[in-house]
Coordinates of C-alpha atoms and ligand atoms in Angstrom, one line a residue:
M1 CA 218.8 274.2 82.4
L2 CA 217.6 277.1 80.2
L3 CA 218.2 279.6 82.9
A4 CA 221.9 278.7 82.8
T5 CA 222.0 280.1 79.3
L6 CA 221.0 283.7 80.2
P7 CA 223.6 286.4 80.6
H8 CA 224.3 286.9 84.3
Q9 CA 223.9 290.7 84.2
Y10 CA 220.3 290.5 83.1
A11 CA 219.3 287.8 85.6
R12 CA 217.9 290.3 88.0
V13 CA 216.1 292.4 85.3
M14 CA 214.6 289.2 83.9
G15 CA 213.5 288.1 87.4
T16 CA 215.5 284.9 87.2
D17 CA 218.1 285.6 89.9
W18 CA 216.2 283.2 92.2
S19 CA 217.9 280.4 90.2
C20 CA 221.1 281.2 92.1
A21 CA 219.5 281.2 95.5
V22 CA 220.6 278.2 97.7
E23 CA 219.3 276.5 100.8
T24 CA 221.6 275.7 103.6
N25 CA 221.6 273.6 106.8
A26 CA 222.0 275.3 110.2
D27 CA 225.8 275.0 110.1
G28 CA 225.9 276.6 106.6
S29 CA 226.6 273.4 104.7
A30 CA 224.6 272.9 101.5
K31 CA 221.2 271.1 101.8
Y32 CA 221.6 269.7 98.3
V33 CA 224.3 269.8 95.6
P34 CA 224.8 268.1 92.2
N35 CA 224.8 264.3 92.5
G36 CA 228.4 264.0 91.2
L37 CA 229.6 266.0 94.2
R38 CA 227.7 263.8 96.6
V39 CA 229.4 260.8 95.1
V40 CA 232.8 262.5 95.8
E41 CA 231.7 263.2 99.3
S42 CA 230.6 259.6 99.9
L43 CA 234.0 258.4 98.6
L44 CA 235.8 260.7 101.0
Q45 CA 233.7 259.6 103.9
R46 CA 235.2 256.2 103.6
S47 CA 238.5 257.4 104.9
F48 CA 238.0 260.8 106.4
R49 CA 235.9 261.7 109.5
T50 CA 232.6 263.5 108.8
D51 CA 233.9 266.6 110.6
Q52 CA 236.9 266.7 108.3
I53 CA 234.7 267.2 105.2
A54 CA 232.3 270.0 104.3
V55 CA 230.1 270.4 101.2
C56 CA 228.9 273.9 100.7
H57 CA 227.9 276.5 98.1
P58 CA 230.2 279.4 97.1
D59 CA 228.3 281.9 99.4
Q60 CA 229.2 279.9 102.5
L61 CA 232.8 279.1 101.6
E62 CA 234.3 281.4 104.2
L63 CA 232.6 279.4 106.9
F64 CA 234.6 276.3 106.0
V65 CA 237.8 277.3 104.3
G66 CA 240.4 278.4 107.0
P67 CA 243.9 277.8 108.3
A68 CA 243.3 274.1 108.7
T69 CA 241.9 273.5 105.2
R70 CA 244.2 271.4 103.0
V71 CA 242.1 270.8 99.9
V72 CA 239.2 272.4 98.1
G73 CA 237.4 270.2 95.5
I74 CA 235.1 271.9 93.1
H75 CA 232.4 270.4 90.9
A76 CA 232.3 271.8 87.4
H77 CA 229.1 271.1 85.5
N78 CA 229.5 273.8 82.8
P79 CA 232.1 276.1 84.2
L80 CA 232.7 278.3 81.2
G81 CA 229.3 277.9 79.7
I82 CA 230.6 276.6 76.4
T83 CA 228.5 273.5 75.9
F84 CA 225.8 273.0 73.3
A85 CA 223.0 275.3 74.4
T86 CA 224.7 277.8 76.8
D87 CA 226.8 280.5 75.3
I88 CA 224.8 280.9 72.1
Y89 CA 221.9 282.4 73.9
A90 CA 224.1 284.8 75.9
S91 CA 225.5 286.0 72.5
F92 CA 222.2 287.5 71.5
Y93 CA 222.7 290.2 74.0
G94 CA 226.1 291.2 72.6
R95 CA 229.6 289.9 72.9
Q96 CA 230.5 291.1 76.4
C97 CA 227.7 288.9 78.0
E98 CA 228.8 286.0 80.1
P99 CA 226.3 283.2 80.7
V100 CA 225.2 282.7 84.4
N101 CA 227.1 279.4 84.6
A102 CA 230.4 281.0 83.6
Y103 CA 230.0 284.0 85.8
E104 CA 229.1 281.9 88.9
F105 CA 232.0 279.6 88.3
R106 CA 234.4 282.5 88.1
R107 CA 233.0 284.0 91.3
L108 CA 233.6 280.6 92.9
I109 CA 237.1 279.9 91.7
E110 CA 238.3 283.5 92.4
H111 CA 236.6 283.5 95.9
P112 CA 238.4 285.5 98.5
A113 CA 238.3 282.6 101.0
I114 CA 240.3 280.4 98.5
A115 CA 242.7 283.2 97.6
A116 CA 243.4 283.9 101.3
H117 CA 244.4 280.3 102.1
R118 CA 245.8 279.4 98.7
H119 CA 249.3 278.9 100.1
H120 CA 248.4 275.9 102.3
L121 CA 245.7 274.2 100.2
K122 CA 245.4 272.3 97.0
L123 CA 242.7 273.1 94.5
I124 CA 241.1 270.1 92.6
V125 CA 238.4 270.6 90.0
G126 CA 236.4 267.7 88.6
G127 CA 233.0 267.0 87.0
P128 CA 231.6 266.7 83.5
G129 CA 232.7 270.2 82.5
A130 CA 236.3 270.1 83.8
W131 CA 237.5 269.7 80.2
Q132 CA 236.4 273.3 79.4
I133 CA 239.0 274.8 81.7
E134 CA 241.8 272.8 80.0
H135 CA 240.3 273.7 76.6
K136 CA 240.5 277.4 77.3
G137 CA 243.9 277.2 78.9
L138 CA 242.7 278.6 82.3
Q139 CA 244.1 276.0 84.6
S140 CA 247.3 277.9 85.6
H141 CA 245.5 281.3 85.5
W142 CA 243.2 280.0 88.2
H143 CA 246.0 278.1 90.0
I144 CA 244.2 274.8 89.8
D145 CA 246.5 272.0 91.0
T146 CA 244.6 269.1 89.4
L147 CA 241.9 268.8 86.8
V148 CA 240.1 265.4 87.1
H149 CA 238.4 264.2 83.9
G150 CA 235.8 261.4 83.8
E151 CA 234.3 259.1 86.3
A152 CA 236.4 259.6 89.4
E153 CA 235.4 256.7 91.8
E154 CA 238.8 255.0 91.8
V155 CA 240.8 258.3 91.9
I156 CA 239.2 260.4 94.6
E157 CA 240.6 258.8 97.8
P158 CA 244.3 258.5 96.8
L159 CA 244.2 262.0 95.2
F160 CA 242.7 263.7 98.2
H161 CA 245.0 261.9 100.6
A162 CA 248.0 263.0 98.6
A163 CA 246.7 266.5 98.7
V164 CA 246.2 266.4 102.4
R165 CA 249.8 265.2 102.8
G166 CA 250.9 268.2 100.8
E167 CA 252.4 266.1 98.0
S168 CA 252.7 267.6 94.6
L169 CA 249.7 266.5 92.4
P170 CA 249.5 265.6 88.7
P171 CA 248.0 268.6 86.7
R172 CA 245.5 266.3 85.1
V173 CA 244.0 262.9 85.9
E174 CA 242.2 260.9 83.3
C175 CA 239.8 258.4 84.8
S176 CA 238.4 255.2 83.4
S177 CA 235.0 253.7 84.0
P178 CA 234.8 252.1 87.5
P179 CA 233.4 248.7 88.2
L180 CA 229.8 248.8 89.4
D181 CA 230.7 248.0 93.0
A182 CA 233.0 251.0 93.2
I183 CA 230.0 253.4 92.8
P184 CA 228.9 254.4 96.3
V185 CA 225.4 255.2 97.5
A186 CA 225.3 259.0 97.8
G187 CA 225.0 259.7 101.5
N188 CA 223.3 263.1 101.2
R189 CA 220.7 264.9 99.2
S190 CA 221.3 265.9 95.6
T191 CA 219.8 268.8 93.6
F192 CA 216.4 267.8 92.2
G193 CA 216.7 264.4 93.9
V194 CA 219.0 263.1 91.2
V195 CA 219.5 259.4 91.5
E196 CA 221.5 257.5 88.9
I197 CA 219.9 254.4 87.5
T198 CA 222.4 253.7 84.7
R199 CA 225.8 254.9 83.6
G200 CA 227.2 255.1 80.1
C201 CA 225.3 254.4 76.9
G202 CA 227.1 252.4 74.2
R203 CA 225.2 253.9 71.2
G204 CA 228.4 255.6 70.3
C205 CA 227.4 259.0 68.9
Q206 CA 230.5 260.8 67.8
F207 CA 229.7 264.2 69.4
C208 CA 228.8 262.9 72.8
S209 CA 231.0 262.8 75.8
V210 CA 229.4 259.9 77.5
A211 CA 229.2 257.7 74.4
L212 CA 232.3 255.8 75.2
R213 CA 231.5 255.2 78.9
D214 CA 230.7 251.6 79.6
G215 CA 227.0 251.1 79.8
K216 CA 225.7 249.6 83.1
S217 CA 222.7 249.6 85.3
L218 CA 222.9 250.3 89.0
P219 CA 221.3 247.4 91.0
L220 CA 217.8 248.2 92.3
P221 CA 218.8 247.9 96.0
H222 CA 221.5 250.5 95.4
I223 CA 219.0 252.8 93.7
L224 CA 216.4 252.4 96.4
E225 CA 218.9 253.0 99.2
N226 CA 219.8 256.3 97.4
V227 CA 216.1 257.2 97.1
R228 CA 215.6 256.4 100.8
R229 CA 218.5 258.7 101.8
Q230 CA 217.1 261.5 99.6
A231 CA 213.7 261.1 101.1
G232 CA 215.1 260.9 104.6
Q233 CA 216.6 264.4 104.2
G234 CA 213.3 265.9 103.0
A235 CA 213.2 265.2 99.2
D236 CA 209.8 264.5 97.8
T237 CA 210.9 264.3 94.2
I238 CA 213.4 261.9 92.6
M239 CA 214.9 262.4 89.2
L240 CA 215.9 259.1 87.6
T241 CA 219.1 259.9 85.9
T242 CA 220.3 258.0 82.9
E243 CA 221.6 258.5 79.4
D244 CA 218.6 256.4 78.2
L245 CA 215.8 255.3 80.4
F246 CA 215.1 252.4 78.1
L247 CA 218.6 251.0 78.6
Y248 CA 217.9 250.3 82.3
E249 CA 218.6 246.6 82.8
Q250 CA 218.6 246.2 79.0
G251 CA 218.5 242.9 77.2
K252 CA 220.7 242.0 74.2
R253 CA 221.3 244.7 71.6
F254 CA 219.5 247.5 73.5
A255 CA 216.3 245.5 74.1
T256 CA 214.0 247.3 76.5
N257 CA 213.4 245.5 79.8
L258 CA 209.8 246.6 80.5
P259 CA 209.3 244.5 83.6
A260 CA 212.4 245.9 85.2
L261 CA 211.4 249.4 84.3
K262 CA 207.9 248.9 85.8
R263 CA 209.4 247.5 89.0
L264 CA 211.8 250.5 89.2
F265 CA 209.0 253.0 89.0
S266 CA 206.7 251.3 91.4
E267 CA 209.4 250.6 94.0
V268 CA 210.9 254.1 93.8
S269 CA 207.5 255.7 94.2
A270 CA 206.6 253.4 97.1
V271 CA 209.5 254.8 99.2
P272 CA 207.8 256.8 102.0
G273 CA 207.9 260.6 101.3
I274 CA 208.3 260.3 97.5
R275 CA 205.5 262.1 95.7
H276 CA 207.1 262.8 92.3
V277 CA 209.4 261.0 89.9
M278 CA 211.0 262.9 87.1
L279 CA 213.1 261.6 84.1
T280 CA 216.2 262.8 82.4
H281 CA 217.2 261.3 79.0
G282 CA 215.9 258.7 76.6
T283 CA 215.8 257.7 73.0
L284 CA 212.9 257.2 70.5
A285 CA 213.8 254.0 68.7
P286 CA 212.7 251.8 71.7
V287 CA 209.3 253.6 71.7
A288 CA 208.8 253.1 67.9
V289 CA 209.7 249.4 68.3
Q290 CA 207.5 248.8 71.3
P291 CA 204.8 251.5 71.6
A292 CA 203.3 249.9 74.7
I293 CA 206.3 251.0 76.8
V294 CA 205.1 254.5 77.4
D295 CA 201.5 253.3 78.2
E296 CA 202.8 250.7 80.6
L297 CA 205.1 253.3 82.3
H298 CA 202.1 255.5 83.1
L299 CA 203.6 256.2 86.6
A300 CA 206.0 258.6 84.8
V301 CA 203.0 260.7 83.9
D302 CA 201.0 260.2 87.1
L303 CA 204.0 261.1 89.3
S304 CA 205.3 264.0 87.2
L305 CA 205.4 267.5 88.4
N306 CA 204.8 268.9 84.9
R307 CA 201.3 270.0 83.8
H308 CA 200.0 271.3 80.5
P309 CA 196.4 272.0 79.4
D310 CA 197.0 269.8 76.3
S311 CA 197.6 266.7 78.4
T312 CA 194.6 264.4 78.5
H313 CA 195.7 263.1 82.0
A314 CA 193.1 263.6 84.6
E315 CA 195.3 266.2 86.3
N316 CA 196.9 267.4 83.1
R317 CA 200.2 265.9 84.0
Y318 CA 202.8 265.0 81.4
A319 CA 206.1 263.1 81.5
M320 CA 209.0 265.0 80.2
M321 CA 212.2 263.4 79.0
F322 CA 215.2 264.8 77.2
V323 CA 215.5 263.3 73.7
G324 CA 218.4 264.0 71.3
L325 CA 217.0 264.2 67.8
E326 CA 220.0 266.1 66.5
T327 CA 219.3 266.1 62.8
G328 CA 216.6 265.4 60.1
S329 CA 219.3 264.4 57.6
P330 CA 219.7 260.7 57.3
R331 CA 223.2 261.4 55.7
L332 CA 224.5 263.2 58.8
F333 CA 222.7 260.8 61.0
E334 CA 224.4 257.8 59.5
K335 CA 227.8 259.5 59.6
F336 CA 227.7 260.7 63.3
M337 CA 225.1 258.8 65.3
K338 CA 223.8 255.7 63.6
G339 CA 223.5 253.7 66.8
K340 CA 220.7 256.0 68.0
S341 CA 218.1 254.6 65.6
Y342 CA 218.9 250.9 66.2
P343 CA 217.2 248.6 65.3
F344 CA 215.9 250.9 62.5
P345 CA 218.3 251.8 59.7
P346 CA 219.6 255.4 59.7
S347 CA 217.6 256.1 56.5
Q348 CA 214.4 255.8 58.6
W349 CA 215.5 258.2 61.3
P350 CA 213.0 261.0 60.4
D351 CA 210.2 258.4 60.4
V352 CA 211.3 257.0 63.7
V353 CA 211.3 260.5 65.2
V354 CA 207.8 261.3 63.9
K355 CA 206.4 258.0 64.9
G356 CA 208.1 258.0 68.3
I357 CA 206.9 261.4 69.3
E358 CA 203.4 260.6 68.1
I359 CA 203.3 257.5 70.3
M360 CA 204.7 259.4 73.2
N361 CA 202.2 262.3 72.9
R362 CA 199.3 259.9 72.9
A363 CA 200.5 258.6 76.3
N364 CA 201.0 262.2 77.5
W365 CA 204.8 262.1 77.3
F366 CA 205.9 265.5 75.9
P367 CA 209.6 265.2 75.2
M368 CA 212.1 268.0 75.4
C369 CA 214.1 267.4 72.2
T370 CA 217.4 268.9 71.1
F371 CA 218.8 269.4 67.6
I372 CA 222.4 270.2 66.7
I373 CA 222.9 272.9 64.0
G374 CA 226.2 273.0 62.2
L375 CA 227.4 269.4 62.5
P376 CA 230.7 269.0 60.6
G377 CA 230.0 269.1 56.8
E378 CA 226.3 270.1 57.1
T379 CA 225.1 271.2 53.7
R380 CA 222.0 273.3 52.7
E381 CA 220.3 270.0 51.7
D382 CA 220.9 268.6 55.2
T383 CA 219.4 271.7 56.8
K384 CA 216.4 271.5 54.5
Q385 CA 215.9 267.9 55.7
S386 CA 216.0 269.0 59.3
L387 CA 213.4 271.8 58.5
D388 CA 211.2 269.1 56.8
L389 CA 211.3 267.1 59.9
L390 CA 210.5 270.1 62.0
Y391 CA 207.6 270.9 59.8
A392 CA 206.3 267.3 60.1
L393 CA 206.3 267.8 63.9
R394 CA 204.5 271.2 63.9
D395 CA 201.5 269.8 65.8
A396 CA 203.5 267.8 68.2
K397 CA 203.3 268.3 72.0
W398 CA 206.9 268.9 72.8
C399 CA 209.7 271.5 73.5
V400 CA 212.4 271.7 70.9
I401 CA 215.8 273.2 71.7
P402 CA 218.1 274.1 68.9
T403 CA 221.8 274.0 69.9
L404 CA 225.0 274.7 68.0
F405 CA 227.6 272.0 67.4
V406 CA 230.4 272.2 70.0
P407 CA 233.4 269.8 69.6
L408 CA 233.5 268.5 73.1
D409 CA 236.8 267.2 74.3
E410 CA 236.8 263.4 75.0
T411 CA 234.6 262.9 71.9
R412 CA 235.5 261.6 68.5
L413 CA 234.7 265.0 67.0
A414 CA 236.9 266.9 69.4
A415 CA 239.2 268.1 66.5
S416 CA 236.3 269.3 64.3
E417 CA 235.3 272.9 64.0
G418 CA 232.4 274.2 66.1
A419 CA 229.4 276.0 64.6
Q420 CA 229.2 279.7 65.2
L421 CA 226.1 281.9 65.4
A422 CA 227.8 284.6 63.2
R423 CA 228.2 282.1 60.4
L424 CA 224.8 280.5 60.4
T425 CA 223.1 280.4 57.0
D426 CA 219.6 281.7 56.4
L427 CA 218.2 278.1 56.5
Q428 CA 220.0 277.4 59.8
W429 CA 218.5 280.6 61.3
E430 CA 215.1 279.6 60.0
F431 CA 215.6 276.3 61.8
F432 CA 216.7 278.0 65.0
F433 CA 213.8 280.4 65.2
T434 CA 211.1 278.0 64.0
C435 CA 211.9 275.8 67.0
W436 CA 211.4 278.7 69.3
R437 CA 208.2 279.8 67.6
Y438 CA 206.9 276.2 68.2
N439 CA 207.9 276.5 71.9
I440 CA 206.3 279.9 72.4
D441 CA 203.1 278.6 70.8
F442 CA 203.0 275.4 72.8
F443 CA 203.8 277.0 76.2
R444 CA 201.6 279.9 75.3
R445 CA 202.3 283.1 77.2
E446 CA 199.4 285.4 78.2
R447 CA 198.3 287.5 75.3
S448 CA 199.4 290.8 76.7
V449 CA 202.9 289.4 77.2
Q450 CA 202.9 287.8 73.8
W451 CA 202.1 291.2 72.1
K452 CA 204.9 292.9 73.9
F453 CA 207.2 290.1 72.9
N454 CA 206.1 290.3 69.2
A455 CA 206.6 294.0 69.1
G456 CA 210.0 293.8 70.8
I457 CA 211.5 291.5 68.1
P458 CA 211.6 294.0 65.2
L459 CA 213.0 296.5 67.6
Y460 CA 215.7 294.0 68.6
Y461 CA 216.5 293.3 65.0
Y462 CA 216.9 296.9 63.9
S463 CA 218.8 298.0 67.0
L464 CA 221.1 295.1 67.7
G465 CA 220.4 291.8 65.9
R466 CA 221.1 293.1 62.3
R467 CA 224.5 294.4 63.5
L468 CA 225.4 291.2 65.4
F469 CA 224.3 288.6 62.9
G470 CA 223.5 290.3 59.6
P471 CA 220.3 290.2 57.5
A472 CA 220.1 286.4 57.3
I473 CA 218.4 286.5 60.8
K474 CA 215.6 288.9 59.7
Y475 CA 212.8 286.8 58.4
P476 CA 213.4 283.8 60.7
L477 CA 213.2 286.3 63.6
F478 CA 210.0 287.7 62.2
R479 CA 208.5 284.3 62.3
L480 CA 209.3 284.2 66.0
A481 CA 207.4 287.5 66.2
H482 CA 204.3 285.9 64.6
F483 CA 204.5 288.0 61.4
P484 CA 201.9 286.7 58.9
E485 CA 203.1 283.6 57.2
R486 CA 201.7 284.7 53.8
Y487 CA 204.3 287.5 54.0
L488 CA 207.1 285.3 55.3
R489 CA 206.6 282.4 52.8
R490 CA 208.3 284.4 50.0
H491 CA 211.5 284.6 52.1
L492 CA 211.6 281.4 54.0
Y493 CA 211.9 277.7 53.1
L494 CA 209.0 276.4 55.1
D495 CA 205.6 277.5 54.0
F496 CA 203.2 277.4 56.9
T497 CA 200.2 278.6 54.9
R498 CA 200.0 275.1 53.3
R499 CA 198.6 272.4 55.4
D500 CA 198.8 269.7 52.7
T501 CA 202.6 269.2 52.8
L502 CA 202.7 267.2 56.0
R503 CA 205.2 264.5 55.7
P504 CA 203.6 261.1 55.4
V505 CA 204.7 258.8 58.2
P506 CA 205.5 255.3 56.7
C507 CA 205.2 252.3 59.0
T508 CA 208.6 251.8 60.4
E509 CA 210.0 248.3 60.4
P510 CA 213.1 247.4 62.4
V511 CA 216.0 245.8 60.4
G512 CA 217.3 242.4 61.1
Ligands
B12_1 C1 221.4 265.5 86.1 C2 222.0 266.4 85.1 C3 221.7 267.8 85.1 C4 220.8 268.4 86.2 C5 221.8 268.8 87.4 C6 221.1 268.5 88.7 C7 222.1 267.7 89.6 N1 221.7 267.5 90.7 O1 223.1 267.2 89.2 C8 220.3 269.7 85.4 C9 219.0 269.3 84.7 C10 220.1 270.9 86.3 C11 221.4 269.9 84.4 C12 221.7 271.1 83.8 C13 222.7 271.3 82.9 N2 223.4 270.3 82.3 CO1 223.5 268.5 82.9 N3 223.5 266.6 83.2 C14 222.9 265.9 84.1 C15 223.2 264.4 83.9 C16 222.1 263.8 83.1 C17 223.5 263.6 85.1 C18 224.6 264.1 86.1 C19 224.9 263.1 87.1 O2 224.4 263.1 88.2 N4 225.8 262.1 86.6 C20 226.3 261.1 87.5 C21 227.5 261.6 88.3 C22 228.0 260.5 89.2 O3 228.5 261.9 87.3 P1 229.3 263.3 87.3 O4 228.4 264.4 87.7 O5 230.0 263.3 86.0 O6 230.4 263.0 88.5 C23 231.5 262.2 88.4 C24 232.7 262.8 87.8 O7 232.4 263.9 87.0 C25 233.5 263.2 89.0 N5 233.2 264.5 89.7 C26 232.1 265.2 89.8 N6 232.3 266.3 90.6 C27 233.6 266.3 91.0 C28 234.3 267.1 91.9 C29 235.6 266.9 92.1 C30 236.3 267.8 93.0 C31 236.2 265.7 91.5 C32 237.7 265.5 91.8 C33 235.5 264.9 90.7 C34 234.2 265.1 90.5 O8 233.2 262.2 90.0 C35 231.9 261.8 89.8 C36 231.9 260.3 90.0 O9 232.5 259.6 88.9 C37 224.5 264.5 83.0 C38 224.8 263.4 82.1 C39 225.5 262.3 82.9 N7 225.0 261.1 82.8 O10 226.5 262.5 83.6 C40 224.3 265.8 82.2 C41 225.4 266.7 81.8 C42 226.5 266.7 82.9 N8 224.9 268.0 81.7 C43 225.3 268.7 80.7 C44 224.9 270.1 80.4 C45 225.5 270.6 79.1 C46 224.1 270.8 81.2 C47 223.6 272.2 81.0 C48 224.7 273.2 80.6 C49 222.5 272.2 80.0 C50 222.3 273.5 79.2 N9 222.8 273.5 78.1 O11 221.7 274.3 79.7 C51 223.0 272.6 82.3 C52 223.9 273.4 83.3 C53 223.6 273.3 84.7 C54 224.5 274.0 85.6 N10 224.0 274.4 86.8 O12 225.6 274.3 85.3 C55 226.4 267.9 79.9 C56 227.8 268.4 80.2 C57 228.6 268.4 78.9 C58 230.0 268.8 79.1 N11 230.8 267.7 79.2 O13 230.4 269.9 79.2 C59 226.0 266.5 80.4 C60 227.3 265.5 80.4 C61 224.9 265.9 79.4 C62 225.5 265.7 78.0 N12 225.7 264.5 77.6 O14 225.6 266.6 77.2 N13 222.1 268.7 84.2
SF4_2 S1 222.4 258.1 72.4 FE1 222.7 259.9 73.6 S2 224.0 259.4 75.4 FE2 224.1 257.7 73.9 S3 225.9 258.2 72.7 FE3 224.2 259.1 71.6 S4 224.0 261.2 72.4 FE4 225.4 260.1 73.8

């Protein structure tokens, strides 16, 4: 995920170009691709012969696109690199830098094999990031016949048949959530062994593109069939994909169904060939309500690929889950995402966060948390409350990713103004770099590397950073470089020389 945020031209210098390497089958088709594309493939297999469909990576396109090709469908996860965490990191290197995601997508859509056969084929782009192309007005520039937005189960077959018949296609198709039985088992292997266990969420956060998708759990036999297919093609790791793990087979009002979750973990891990089970997203409120959940789901730790010396697990394993914390300001929380803390009232959000992470850490769950800087109407007081929360979590075992607010299409905040790096306040910069200071300290680099990094930061500031972002970035950056806190405390909001200001964590009580 983080690799996608790097500027493409430095990928080789930074030794991360391996992230674009792909594995192929003997005929050149892809060994694994994003799960959404596998779903599309499975839908097409219902009415096309297997030899009429090929799923491949950009580098192998010329093997499959030729005079007989009538339609090319492209999966767009983050095609222009303009979601929450992506383009902001590329901006640190100067304006002309394009994130890896955007560069790779451009390389794909402008591929010579597509251009050579453009006159007899239709180009259809779908996936969670299709909106970005419309947003930037690039559909006609790239000669895309149709952009498909949303869950496409009920649209794929008729659309591809119309394309094959050479009919003119609608420029945009807006899909609605399909019934459960319309979601097919993915026939082939997905990247990282992604297997969906739920779809949608229902907590209704205003900045989120899946907030309005109907919440549903995939039936266990469907999930297990997916897992067996992945394992059958060589996968030893399954990533249980969901907006919120604790919504799987949920009871009334987001009640966690622990027996169903335990069964899910044990049955998935019992599939022959599966050695690891990884997680995607989850929320903290269910953990604060029912702390035993994370202990009971110990398989998430036992079967994890992740290891860290601070884990007390016998093999130092820890479970990692993405958790959106987004803000420490109860005011902003109540305005934009109050469903996230249910059954706790929004006013208790910071306490739910501290308590939830404390409980997770005790069970060796080290979450990867995101914050959104620059939510619409964010005041200095709101930012201070986020900094207070960050300070309260300074000894937590976690990774914390600061992102900038992006008004995603298909969300209730689509018309709001996005946050911009160049306009961040001193407090927002402090928040941004304090997060990264935590991460560097927790995922400690070797000392020699750390010293080089520390020394490089002032050089960056005086040679480029000051010019790009102004002086407000200076002291926050110096915190990242481990300058002494007794020097920084005069210039920054958080005073790390004081250990006595730790936020007390009151006992949280659900409402109602
Ligand atoms: C798993 C996952 C990942 C995995 C991907 C591995 C994999 N094998 O897929 C990893 C961890 C690598 C990842 C990384 C990132 N991800 Co991601 N990811 C997800 C997640 C949790 C599940 C994806 C999934 O399988 N969904 C289920 C499938 C069935 O849905 P789908 O992909 O949308 O596909 C459907 C339709 O889109 C459509 N469709 C899909 N492909 C195509 C193709 C054609 C031709 C057509 C017509 C239709 C079509 O049909 C499918 C069936 O309905 C989603 C959230 C979610 N629940 O969707 C976020 C999500 C897609 N990711 C997101 C983001 C931002 C990223 C990153 C940019 C993160 C970052 N900032 O660094 C990176 C970029 C990665 C990249 N290479 O570009 C955002 C996208 C936001 C947006 N709308 O722009 C999402 C929505 C999370 C969120 N709520 O913010 N991600
Ligand atoms: S809890 Fe997460 S997935 Fe659900 S609406 Fe909020 S941000 Fe979106």
